[in-house]
mmCIF file of C-alpha atoms and ligand atoms in Angstrom:
data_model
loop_
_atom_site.group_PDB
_atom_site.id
_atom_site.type_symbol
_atom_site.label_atom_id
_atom_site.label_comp_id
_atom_site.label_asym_id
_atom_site.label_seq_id
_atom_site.Cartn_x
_atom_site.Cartn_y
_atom_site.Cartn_z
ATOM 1 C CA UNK A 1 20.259 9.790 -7.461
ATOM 2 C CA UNK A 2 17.202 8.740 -9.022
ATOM 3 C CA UNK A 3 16.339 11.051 -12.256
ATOM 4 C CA UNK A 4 12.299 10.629 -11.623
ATOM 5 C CA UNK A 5 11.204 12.633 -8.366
ATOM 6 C CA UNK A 6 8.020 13.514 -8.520
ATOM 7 C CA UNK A 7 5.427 10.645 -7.657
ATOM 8 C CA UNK A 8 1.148 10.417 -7.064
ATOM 9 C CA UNK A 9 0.163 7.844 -4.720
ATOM 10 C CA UNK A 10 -3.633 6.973 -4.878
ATOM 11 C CA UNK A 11 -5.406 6.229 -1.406
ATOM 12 C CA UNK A 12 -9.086 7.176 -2.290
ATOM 13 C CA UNK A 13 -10.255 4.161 -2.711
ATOM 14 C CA UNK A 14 -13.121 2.796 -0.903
ATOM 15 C CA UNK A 15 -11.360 -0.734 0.622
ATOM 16 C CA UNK A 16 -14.596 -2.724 0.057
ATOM 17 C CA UNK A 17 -12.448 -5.985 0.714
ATOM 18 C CA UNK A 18 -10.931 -4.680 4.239
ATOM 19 C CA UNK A 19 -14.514 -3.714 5.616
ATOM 20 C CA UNK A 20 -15.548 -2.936 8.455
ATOM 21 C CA UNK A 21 -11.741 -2.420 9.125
ATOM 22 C CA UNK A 22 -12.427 0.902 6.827
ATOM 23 C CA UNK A 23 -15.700 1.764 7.833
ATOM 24 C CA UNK A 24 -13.963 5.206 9.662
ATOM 25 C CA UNK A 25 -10.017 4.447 8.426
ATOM 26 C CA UNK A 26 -9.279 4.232 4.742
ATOM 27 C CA UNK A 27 -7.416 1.271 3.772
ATOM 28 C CA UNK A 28 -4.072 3.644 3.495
ATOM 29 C CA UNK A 29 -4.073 4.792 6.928
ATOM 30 C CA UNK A 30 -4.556 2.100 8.943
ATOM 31 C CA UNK A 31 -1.477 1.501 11.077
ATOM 32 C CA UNK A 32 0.582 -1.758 10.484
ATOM 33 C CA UNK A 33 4.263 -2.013 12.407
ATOM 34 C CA UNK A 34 3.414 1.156 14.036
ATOM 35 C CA UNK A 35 3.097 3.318 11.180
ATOM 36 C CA UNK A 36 0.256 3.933 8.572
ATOM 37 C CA UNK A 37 0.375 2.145 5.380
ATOM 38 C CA UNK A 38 0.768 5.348 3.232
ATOM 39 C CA UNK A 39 4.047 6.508 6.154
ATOM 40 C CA UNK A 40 5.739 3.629 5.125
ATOM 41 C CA UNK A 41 5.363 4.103 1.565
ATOM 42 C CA UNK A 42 5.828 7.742 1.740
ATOM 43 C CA UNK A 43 9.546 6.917 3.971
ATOM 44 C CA UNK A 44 10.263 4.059 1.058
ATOM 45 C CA UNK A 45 9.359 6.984 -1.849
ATOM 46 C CA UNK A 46 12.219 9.539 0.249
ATOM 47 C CA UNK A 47 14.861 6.875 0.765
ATOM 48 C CA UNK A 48 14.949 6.333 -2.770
ATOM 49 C CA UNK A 49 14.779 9.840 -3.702
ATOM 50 C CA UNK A 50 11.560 10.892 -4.740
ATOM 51 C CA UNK A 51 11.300 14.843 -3.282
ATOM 52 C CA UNK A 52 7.503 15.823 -3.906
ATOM 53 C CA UNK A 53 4.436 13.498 -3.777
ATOM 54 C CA UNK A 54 0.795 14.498 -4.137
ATOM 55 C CA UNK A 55 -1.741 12.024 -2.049
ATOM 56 C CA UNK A 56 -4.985 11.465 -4.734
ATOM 57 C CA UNK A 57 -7.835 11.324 -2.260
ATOM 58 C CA UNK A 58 -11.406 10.207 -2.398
ATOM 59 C CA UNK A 59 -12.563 8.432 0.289
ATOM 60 C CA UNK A 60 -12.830 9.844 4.166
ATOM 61 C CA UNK A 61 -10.398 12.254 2.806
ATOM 62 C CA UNK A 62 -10.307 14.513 5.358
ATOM 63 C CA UNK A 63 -7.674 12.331 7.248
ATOM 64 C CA UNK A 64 -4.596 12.760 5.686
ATOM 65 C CA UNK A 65 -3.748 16.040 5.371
ATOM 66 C CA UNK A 66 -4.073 16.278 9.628
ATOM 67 C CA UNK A 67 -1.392 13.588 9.973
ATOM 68 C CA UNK A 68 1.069 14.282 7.042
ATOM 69 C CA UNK A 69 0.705 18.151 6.962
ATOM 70 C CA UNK A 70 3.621 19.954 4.190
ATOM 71 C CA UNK A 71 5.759 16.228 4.506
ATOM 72 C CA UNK A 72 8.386 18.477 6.398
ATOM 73 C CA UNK A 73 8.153 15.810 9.559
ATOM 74 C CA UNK A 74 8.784 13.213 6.894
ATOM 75 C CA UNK A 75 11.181 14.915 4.913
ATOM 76 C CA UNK A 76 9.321 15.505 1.567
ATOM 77 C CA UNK A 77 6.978 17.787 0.164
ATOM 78 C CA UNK A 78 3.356 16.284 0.592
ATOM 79 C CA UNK A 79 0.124 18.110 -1.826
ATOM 80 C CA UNK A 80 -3.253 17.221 -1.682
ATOM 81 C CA UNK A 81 -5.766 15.992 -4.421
ATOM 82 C CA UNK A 82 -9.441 16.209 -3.328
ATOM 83 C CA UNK A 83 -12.445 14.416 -6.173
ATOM 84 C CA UNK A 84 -15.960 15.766 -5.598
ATOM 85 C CA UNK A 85 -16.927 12.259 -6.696
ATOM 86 C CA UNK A 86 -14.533 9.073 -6.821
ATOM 87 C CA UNK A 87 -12.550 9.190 -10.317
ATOM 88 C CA UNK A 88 -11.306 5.648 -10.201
ATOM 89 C CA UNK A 89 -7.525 5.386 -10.548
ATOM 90 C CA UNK A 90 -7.064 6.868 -14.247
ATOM 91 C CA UNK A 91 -8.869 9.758 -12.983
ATOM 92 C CA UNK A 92 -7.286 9.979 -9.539
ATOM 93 C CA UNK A 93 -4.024 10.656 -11.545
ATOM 94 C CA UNK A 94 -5.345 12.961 -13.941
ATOM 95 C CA UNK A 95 -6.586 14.999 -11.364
ATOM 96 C CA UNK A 96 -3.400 14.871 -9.172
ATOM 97 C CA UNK A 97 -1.252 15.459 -11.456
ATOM 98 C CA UNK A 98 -3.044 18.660 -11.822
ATOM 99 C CA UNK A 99 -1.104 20.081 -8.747
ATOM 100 C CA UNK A 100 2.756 18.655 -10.150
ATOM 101 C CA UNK A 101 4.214 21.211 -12.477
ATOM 102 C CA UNK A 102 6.292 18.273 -14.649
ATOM 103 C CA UNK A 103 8.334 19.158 -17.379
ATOM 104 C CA UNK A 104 7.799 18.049 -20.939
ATOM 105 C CA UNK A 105 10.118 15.306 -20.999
ATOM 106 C CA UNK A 106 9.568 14.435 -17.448
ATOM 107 C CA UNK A 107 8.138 11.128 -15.960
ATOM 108 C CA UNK A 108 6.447 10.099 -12.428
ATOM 109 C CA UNK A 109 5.761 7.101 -10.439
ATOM 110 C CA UNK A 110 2.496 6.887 -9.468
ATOM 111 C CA UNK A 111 1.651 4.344 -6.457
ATOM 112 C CA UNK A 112 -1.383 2.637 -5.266
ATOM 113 C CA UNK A 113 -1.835 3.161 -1.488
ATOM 114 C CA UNK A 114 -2.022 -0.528 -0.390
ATOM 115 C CA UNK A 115 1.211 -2.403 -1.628
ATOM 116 C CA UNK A 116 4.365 -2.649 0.263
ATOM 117 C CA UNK A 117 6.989 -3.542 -1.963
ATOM 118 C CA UNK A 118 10.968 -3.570 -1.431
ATOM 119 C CA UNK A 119 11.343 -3.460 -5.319
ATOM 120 C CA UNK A 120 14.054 -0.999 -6.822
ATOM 121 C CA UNK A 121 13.104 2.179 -7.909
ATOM 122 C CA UNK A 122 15.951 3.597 -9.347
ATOM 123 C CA UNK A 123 16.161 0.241 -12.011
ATOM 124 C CA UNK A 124 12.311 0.613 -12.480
ATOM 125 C CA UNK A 125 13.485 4.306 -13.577
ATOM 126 C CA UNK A 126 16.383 3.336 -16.111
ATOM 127 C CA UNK A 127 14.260 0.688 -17.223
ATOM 128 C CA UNK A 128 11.841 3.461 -18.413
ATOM 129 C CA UNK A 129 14.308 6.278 -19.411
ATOM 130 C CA UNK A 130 16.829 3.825 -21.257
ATOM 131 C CA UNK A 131 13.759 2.137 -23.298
ATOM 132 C CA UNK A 132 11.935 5.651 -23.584
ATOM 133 C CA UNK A 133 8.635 4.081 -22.746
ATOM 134 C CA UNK A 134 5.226 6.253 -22.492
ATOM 135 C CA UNK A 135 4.642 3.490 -19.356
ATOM 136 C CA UNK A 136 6.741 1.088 -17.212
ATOM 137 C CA UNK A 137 4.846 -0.990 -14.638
ATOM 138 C CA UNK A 138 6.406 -2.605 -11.899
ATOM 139 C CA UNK A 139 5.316 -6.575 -12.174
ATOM 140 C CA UNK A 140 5.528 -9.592 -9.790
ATOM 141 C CA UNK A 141 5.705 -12.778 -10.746
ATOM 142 C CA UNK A 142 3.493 -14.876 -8.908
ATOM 143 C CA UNK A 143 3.109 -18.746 -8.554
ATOM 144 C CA UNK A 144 -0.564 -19.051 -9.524
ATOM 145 C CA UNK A 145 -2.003 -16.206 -11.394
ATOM 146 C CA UNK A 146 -5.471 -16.673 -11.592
ATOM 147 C CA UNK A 147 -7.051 -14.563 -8.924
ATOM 148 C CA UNK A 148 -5.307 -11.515 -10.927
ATOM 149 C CA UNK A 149 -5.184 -10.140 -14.565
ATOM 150 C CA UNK A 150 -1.998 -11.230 -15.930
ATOM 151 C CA UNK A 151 0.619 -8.882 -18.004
ATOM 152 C CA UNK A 152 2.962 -10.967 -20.717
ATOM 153 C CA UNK A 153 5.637 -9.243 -21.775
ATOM 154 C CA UNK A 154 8.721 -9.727 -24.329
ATOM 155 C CA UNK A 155 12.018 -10.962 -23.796
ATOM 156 C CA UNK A 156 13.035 -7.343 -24.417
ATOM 157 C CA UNK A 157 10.235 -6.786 -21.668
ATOM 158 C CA UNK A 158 7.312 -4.687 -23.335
ATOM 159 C CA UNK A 159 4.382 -5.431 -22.439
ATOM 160 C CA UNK A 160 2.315 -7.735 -24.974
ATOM 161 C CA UNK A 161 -1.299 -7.705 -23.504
ATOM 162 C CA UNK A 162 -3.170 -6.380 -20.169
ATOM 163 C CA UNK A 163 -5.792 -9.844 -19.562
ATOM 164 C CA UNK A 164 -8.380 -9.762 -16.745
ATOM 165 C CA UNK A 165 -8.506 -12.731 -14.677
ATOM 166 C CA UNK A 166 -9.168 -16.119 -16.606
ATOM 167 C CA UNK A 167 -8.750 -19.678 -15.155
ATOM 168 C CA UNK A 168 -5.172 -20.826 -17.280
ATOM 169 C CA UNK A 169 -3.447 -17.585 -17.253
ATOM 170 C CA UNK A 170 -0.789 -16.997 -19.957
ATOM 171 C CA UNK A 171 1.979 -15.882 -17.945
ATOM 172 C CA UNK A 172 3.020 -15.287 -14.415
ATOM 173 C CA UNK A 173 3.467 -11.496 -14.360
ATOM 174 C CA UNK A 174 1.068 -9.656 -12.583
ATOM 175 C CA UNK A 175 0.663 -6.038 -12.058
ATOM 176 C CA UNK A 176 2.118 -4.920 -8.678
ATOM 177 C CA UNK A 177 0.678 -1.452 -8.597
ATOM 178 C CA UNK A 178 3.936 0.990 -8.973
ATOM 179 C CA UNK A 179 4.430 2.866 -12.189
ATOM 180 C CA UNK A 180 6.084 5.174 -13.873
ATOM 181 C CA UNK A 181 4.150 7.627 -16.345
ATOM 182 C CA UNK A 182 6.081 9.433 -19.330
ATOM 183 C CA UNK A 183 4.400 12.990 -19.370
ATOM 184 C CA UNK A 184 3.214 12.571 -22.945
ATOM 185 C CA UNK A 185 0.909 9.238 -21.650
ATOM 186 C CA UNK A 186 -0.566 11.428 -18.806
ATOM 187 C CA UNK A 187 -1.939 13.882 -21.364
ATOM 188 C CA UNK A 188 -4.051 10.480 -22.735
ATOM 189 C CA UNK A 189 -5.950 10.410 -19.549
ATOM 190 C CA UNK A 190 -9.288 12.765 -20.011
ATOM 191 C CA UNK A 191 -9.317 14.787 -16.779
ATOM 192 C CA UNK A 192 -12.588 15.174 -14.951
ATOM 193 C CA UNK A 193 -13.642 11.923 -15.374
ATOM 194 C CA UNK A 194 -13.840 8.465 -14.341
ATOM 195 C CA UNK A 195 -11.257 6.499 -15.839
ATOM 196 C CA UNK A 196 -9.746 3.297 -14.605
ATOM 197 C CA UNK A 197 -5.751 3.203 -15.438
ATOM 198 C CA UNK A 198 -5.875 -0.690 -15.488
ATOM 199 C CA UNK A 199 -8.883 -1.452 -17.660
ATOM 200 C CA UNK A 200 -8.634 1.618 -20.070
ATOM 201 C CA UNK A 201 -5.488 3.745 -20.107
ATOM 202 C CA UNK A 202 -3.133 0.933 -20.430
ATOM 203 C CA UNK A 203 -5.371 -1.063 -23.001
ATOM 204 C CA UNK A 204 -5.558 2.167 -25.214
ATOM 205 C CA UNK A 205 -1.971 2.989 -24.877
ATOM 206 C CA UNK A 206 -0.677 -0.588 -26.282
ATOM 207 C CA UNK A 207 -3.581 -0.596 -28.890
ATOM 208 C CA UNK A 208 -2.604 3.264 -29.691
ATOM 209 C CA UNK A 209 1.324 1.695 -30.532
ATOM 210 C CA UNK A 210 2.571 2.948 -27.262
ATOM 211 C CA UNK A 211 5.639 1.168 -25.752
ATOM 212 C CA UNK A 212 4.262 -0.222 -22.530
ATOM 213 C CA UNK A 213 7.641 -2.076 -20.716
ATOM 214 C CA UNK A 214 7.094 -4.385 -17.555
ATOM 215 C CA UNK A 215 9.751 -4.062 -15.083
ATOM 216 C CA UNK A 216 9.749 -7.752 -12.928
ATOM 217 C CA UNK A 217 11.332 -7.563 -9.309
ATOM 218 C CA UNK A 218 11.753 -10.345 -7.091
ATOM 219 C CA UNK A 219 11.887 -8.414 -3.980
ATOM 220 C CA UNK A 220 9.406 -8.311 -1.535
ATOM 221 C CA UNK A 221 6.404 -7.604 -2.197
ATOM 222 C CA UNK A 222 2.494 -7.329 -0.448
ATOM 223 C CA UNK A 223 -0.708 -6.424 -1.622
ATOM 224 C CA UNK A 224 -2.920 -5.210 1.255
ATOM 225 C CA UNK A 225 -6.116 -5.505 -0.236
ATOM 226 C CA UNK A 226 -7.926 -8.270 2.415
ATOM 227 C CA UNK A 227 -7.429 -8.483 6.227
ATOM 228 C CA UNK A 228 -5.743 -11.464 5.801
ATOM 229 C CA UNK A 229 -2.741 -9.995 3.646
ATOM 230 C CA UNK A 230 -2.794 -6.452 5.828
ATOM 231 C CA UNK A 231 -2.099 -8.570 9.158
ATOM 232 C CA UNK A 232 0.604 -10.395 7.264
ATOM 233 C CA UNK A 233 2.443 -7.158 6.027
ATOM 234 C CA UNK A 234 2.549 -6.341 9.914
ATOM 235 C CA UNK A 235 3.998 -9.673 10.648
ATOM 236 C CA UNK A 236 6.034 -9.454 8.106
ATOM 237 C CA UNK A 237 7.865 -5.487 8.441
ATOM 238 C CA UNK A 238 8.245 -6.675 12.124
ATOM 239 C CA UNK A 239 10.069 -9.926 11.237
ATOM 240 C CA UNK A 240 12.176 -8.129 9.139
ATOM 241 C CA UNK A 241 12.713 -4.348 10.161
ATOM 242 C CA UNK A 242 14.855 -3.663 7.142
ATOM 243 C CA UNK A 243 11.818 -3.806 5.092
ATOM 244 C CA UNK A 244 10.723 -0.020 6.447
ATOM 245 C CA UNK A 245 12.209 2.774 7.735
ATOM 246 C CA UNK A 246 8.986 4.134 9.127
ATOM 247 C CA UNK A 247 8.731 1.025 11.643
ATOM 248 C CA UNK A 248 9.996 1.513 15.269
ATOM 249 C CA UNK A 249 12.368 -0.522 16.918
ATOM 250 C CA UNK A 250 11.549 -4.100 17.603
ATOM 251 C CA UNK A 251 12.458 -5.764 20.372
ATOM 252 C CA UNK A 252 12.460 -9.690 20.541
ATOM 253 C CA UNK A 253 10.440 -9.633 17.501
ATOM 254 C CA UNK A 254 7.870 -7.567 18.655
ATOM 255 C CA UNK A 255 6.489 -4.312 18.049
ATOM 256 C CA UNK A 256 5.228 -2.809 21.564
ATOM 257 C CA UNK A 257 3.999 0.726 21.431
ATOM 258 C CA UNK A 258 4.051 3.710 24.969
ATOM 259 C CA UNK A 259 1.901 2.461 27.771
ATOM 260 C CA UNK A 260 1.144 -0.977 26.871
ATOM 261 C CA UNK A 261 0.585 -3.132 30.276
ATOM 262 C CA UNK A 262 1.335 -6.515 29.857
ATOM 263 C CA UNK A 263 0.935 -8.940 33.027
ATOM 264 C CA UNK A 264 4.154 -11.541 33.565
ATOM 265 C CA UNK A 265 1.926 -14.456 32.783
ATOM 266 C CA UNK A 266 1.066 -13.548 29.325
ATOM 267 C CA UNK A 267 2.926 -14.081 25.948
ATOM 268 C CA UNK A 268 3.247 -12.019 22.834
ATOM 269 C CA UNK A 269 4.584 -13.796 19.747
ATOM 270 C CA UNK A 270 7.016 -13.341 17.129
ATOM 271 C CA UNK A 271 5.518 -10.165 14.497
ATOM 272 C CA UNK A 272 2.802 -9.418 16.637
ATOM 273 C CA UNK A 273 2.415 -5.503 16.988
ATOM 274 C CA UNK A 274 0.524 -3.900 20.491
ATOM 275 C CA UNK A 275 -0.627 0.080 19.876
ATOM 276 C CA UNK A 276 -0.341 2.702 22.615
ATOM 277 C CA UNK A 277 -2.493 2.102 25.773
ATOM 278 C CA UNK A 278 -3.415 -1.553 25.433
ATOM 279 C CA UNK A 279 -4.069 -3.833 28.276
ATOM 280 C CA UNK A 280 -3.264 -7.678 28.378
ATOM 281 C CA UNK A 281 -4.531 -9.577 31.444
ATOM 282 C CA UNK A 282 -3.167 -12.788 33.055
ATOM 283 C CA UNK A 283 -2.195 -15.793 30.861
ATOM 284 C CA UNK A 284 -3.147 -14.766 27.962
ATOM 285 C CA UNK A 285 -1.369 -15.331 24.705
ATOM 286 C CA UNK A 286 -1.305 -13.060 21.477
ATOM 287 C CA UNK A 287 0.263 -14.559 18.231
ATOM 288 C CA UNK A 288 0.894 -12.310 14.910
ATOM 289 C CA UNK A 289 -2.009 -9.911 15.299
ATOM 290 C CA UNK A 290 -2.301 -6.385 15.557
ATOM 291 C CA UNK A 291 -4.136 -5.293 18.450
ATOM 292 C CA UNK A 292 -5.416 -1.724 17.896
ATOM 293 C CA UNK A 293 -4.670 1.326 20.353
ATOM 294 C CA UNK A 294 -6.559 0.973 23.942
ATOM 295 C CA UNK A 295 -7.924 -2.315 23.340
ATOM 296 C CA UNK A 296 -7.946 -4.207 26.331
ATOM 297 C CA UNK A 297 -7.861 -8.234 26.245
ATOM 298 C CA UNK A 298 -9.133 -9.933 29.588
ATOM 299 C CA UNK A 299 -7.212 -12.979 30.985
ATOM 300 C CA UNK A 300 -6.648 -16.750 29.671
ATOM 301 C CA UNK A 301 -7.840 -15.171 25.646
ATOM 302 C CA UNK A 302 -6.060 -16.183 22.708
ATOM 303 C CA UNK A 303 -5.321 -14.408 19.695
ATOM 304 C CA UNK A 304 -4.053 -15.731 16.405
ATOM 305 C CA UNK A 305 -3.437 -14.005 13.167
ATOM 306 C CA UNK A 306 -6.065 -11.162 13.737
ATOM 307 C CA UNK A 307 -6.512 -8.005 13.725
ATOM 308 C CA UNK A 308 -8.429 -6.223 17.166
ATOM 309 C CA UNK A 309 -10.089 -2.777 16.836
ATOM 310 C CA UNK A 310 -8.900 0.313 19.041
ATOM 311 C CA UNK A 311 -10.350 0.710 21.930
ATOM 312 C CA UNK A 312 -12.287 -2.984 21.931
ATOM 313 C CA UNK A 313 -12.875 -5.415 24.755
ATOM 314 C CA UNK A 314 -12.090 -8.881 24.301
ATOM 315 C CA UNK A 315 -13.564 -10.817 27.283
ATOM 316 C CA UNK A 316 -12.326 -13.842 29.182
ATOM 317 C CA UNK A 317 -11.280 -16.576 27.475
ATOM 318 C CA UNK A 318 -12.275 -15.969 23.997
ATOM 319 C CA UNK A 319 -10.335 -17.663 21.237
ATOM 320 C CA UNK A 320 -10.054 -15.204 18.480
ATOM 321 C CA UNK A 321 -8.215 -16.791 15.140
ATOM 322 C CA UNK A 322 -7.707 -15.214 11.634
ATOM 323 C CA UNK A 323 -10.479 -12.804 12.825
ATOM 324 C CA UNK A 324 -11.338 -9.169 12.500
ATOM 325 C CA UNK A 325 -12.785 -8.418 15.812
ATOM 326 C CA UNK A 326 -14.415 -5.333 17.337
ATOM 327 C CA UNK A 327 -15.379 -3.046 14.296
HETATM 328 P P1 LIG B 401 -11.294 -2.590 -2.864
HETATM 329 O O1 LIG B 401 -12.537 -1.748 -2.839
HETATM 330 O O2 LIG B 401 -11.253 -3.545 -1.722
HETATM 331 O O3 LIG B 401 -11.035 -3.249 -4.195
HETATM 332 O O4 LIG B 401 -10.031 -1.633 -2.599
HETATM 333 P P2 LIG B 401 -9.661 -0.207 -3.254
HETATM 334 O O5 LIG B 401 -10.748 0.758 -3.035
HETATM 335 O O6 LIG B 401 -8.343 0.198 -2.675
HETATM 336 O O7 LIG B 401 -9.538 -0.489 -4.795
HETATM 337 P P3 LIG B 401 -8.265 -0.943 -5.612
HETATM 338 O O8 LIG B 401 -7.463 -1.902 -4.811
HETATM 339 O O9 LIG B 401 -8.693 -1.358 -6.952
HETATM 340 O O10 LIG B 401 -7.502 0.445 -5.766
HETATM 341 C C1 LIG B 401 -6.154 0.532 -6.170
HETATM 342 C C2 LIG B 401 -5.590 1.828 -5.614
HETATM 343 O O11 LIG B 401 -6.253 2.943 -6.184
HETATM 344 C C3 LIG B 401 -5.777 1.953 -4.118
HETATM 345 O O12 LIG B 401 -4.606 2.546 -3.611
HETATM 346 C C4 LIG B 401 -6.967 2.885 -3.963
HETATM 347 O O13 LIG B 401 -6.870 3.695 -2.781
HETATM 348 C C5 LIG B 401 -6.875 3.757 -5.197
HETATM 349 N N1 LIG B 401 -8.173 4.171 -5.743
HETATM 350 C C6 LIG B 401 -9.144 3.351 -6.227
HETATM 351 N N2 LIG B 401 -10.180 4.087 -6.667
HETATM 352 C C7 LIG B 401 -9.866 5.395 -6.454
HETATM 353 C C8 LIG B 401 -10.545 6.656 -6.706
HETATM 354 O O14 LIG B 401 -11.674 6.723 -7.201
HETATM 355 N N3 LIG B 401 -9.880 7.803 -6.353
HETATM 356 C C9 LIG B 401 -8.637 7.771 -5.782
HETATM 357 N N4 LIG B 401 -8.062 8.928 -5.464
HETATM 358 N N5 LIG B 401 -7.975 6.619 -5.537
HETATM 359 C C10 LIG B 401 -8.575 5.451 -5.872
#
């Protein structure tokens, strides 16, 4: 089993990008293949072993602890971290951590709250023990780097450099948002302030001599941060189920939740996802889109690639493509 098992995951942030989809939802709990973002990261932390995990929240806070409770419906122990003002993601951990009694020598992932990745765990976790790191980051390599900061590392994989975003990046690492803290580089975070892990822990750990190691996985891997992205990762956990536990059976490569009335006339495409209670009128088509609970779509409407609001109205024959609509 996997010898780190104690993890953070940060969902306080304010989802700027994803607005107005988080003008009342954050970012983490907005359902995608039937299941809030932060479920199926939560069901992904169990499979691979993690036993306790403490949710770092900020913004509209108040919704979590409702839905997850103690973890016991999801099989793991789930705490609570509350900020009286938003500590940024250094800060978010300092203060989580808080509730984790770790040992000395212990370690923890710590997640952000809006990537879906498939990448292994338990080698992220050698990785880190075997090279005694005080940090090992999880990193993607991507084809074209510049809209992120880029992370070079070694042959022997330490990390060289953290660079913010530049126009010929160095290297196609990036930073996929997973890591795993040593408990002696959590004690470098000041608590009680605001502190952003990327732009200043890191940075102070390499230029303090700390071994920073970069652990690349080619699995799958999504960061939610735009509408765009977040209706992909729908499409793409219903394509391919295996991806996460925490989404319900699909059936002809949909995901169609209780009470959905669809007439015979209309057509649902491949990794589109219908919530509870929605209503689809005749000859109408809806193509890889989420369509939120209750919303109710008139006849001869078609929907592409977007992403309806609960409870909405989209009249007759609207065309609706890579859109939010209803918020
Ligand atoms: P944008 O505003 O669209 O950039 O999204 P975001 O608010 O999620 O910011 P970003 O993607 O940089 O955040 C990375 C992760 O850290 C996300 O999982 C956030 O929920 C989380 N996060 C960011 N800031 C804070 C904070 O002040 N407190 C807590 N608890 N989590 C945070």
């Amino acid at each position: 089993m996997i010898p780190i098992n104690k993890a953070i995951l940060l969902v306080g942030g304010k989802g700027t990008r994803l607005m107005p989809l988080t003008t009342k939802t954050p970012k983490p709990m907005l359902k995608i293949a039937g299941a809030p973002v932060t479920e199926h990261q939560i069901i992904k932390a169990r499979e691979a072993g993690i036993s306790e995990i403490v949710l770092a929240t900020s913004y509209l806070a108040d919704v979590f602890e409702p839905y997850f409770g103690d973890g016991s419906r999801f099989g793991i122990k789930i705490k609570y971290a509350y900020e009286t003002e938003p500590l940024g993601t250094g800060g978010a951990i300092a203060n989580a951590a808080q509730q984790l009694e770790l040992g000395e020598n212990e370690a923890l992932f710590i997640f952000n709250g809006d990537v879906l990745s498939a990448h292994d765990l338990a080698a992220q976790a050698k990785l880190h023990i075997d090279s005694n790191a005080a940090v090992t980051l999880h990193l993607v390599e991507v084809s074209d780097a510049r809209a992120y900061g880029c992370v070079p590392i070694s042959a022997d994989s330490k990390v060289l450099q953290f660079l913010e975003k530049m126009d010929n990046p160095i290297a196609k690492t990036i930073n996929a948002g997973c890591y795993i803290f040593s408990n002696r580089a959590l004690k470098e975070i000041p608590k009680g302030s605001v502190v952003s892990v990327e732009r200043e822990t890191f940075p102070a750990l390499l230029s303090s001599g700390q071994n920073i190691y970069g652990y690349v996985d080619g699995g799958y891997w999504i960061d939610m941060g735009t509408p765009e992205s977040m209706i992909r990762a729908s499409r793409d956990l219903i394509s391919n189920p295996a991806l996460s536990k925490a989404t319900p059976e699909v059936i002809n490569h949909t995901l169609v939740m209780r009470e959905v009335q669809l007439h015979s006339s209309s057509k649902v495409g491949e990794g589109s996802y219908l919530e509870s209670g929605v209503v689809i009128e005749a000859n109408s088509i809806v193509n890889g889109s989420i369509v939120g609970e209750k919303a109710h779509i008139e006849s001869d409407v078609l929907i592409e690639n977007s992403y309806i609001a609960p409870g909405s109205r989209v009249t007759s024959g609207s065309k609706i493509r890579g859109e939010i609509f209803g918020f």
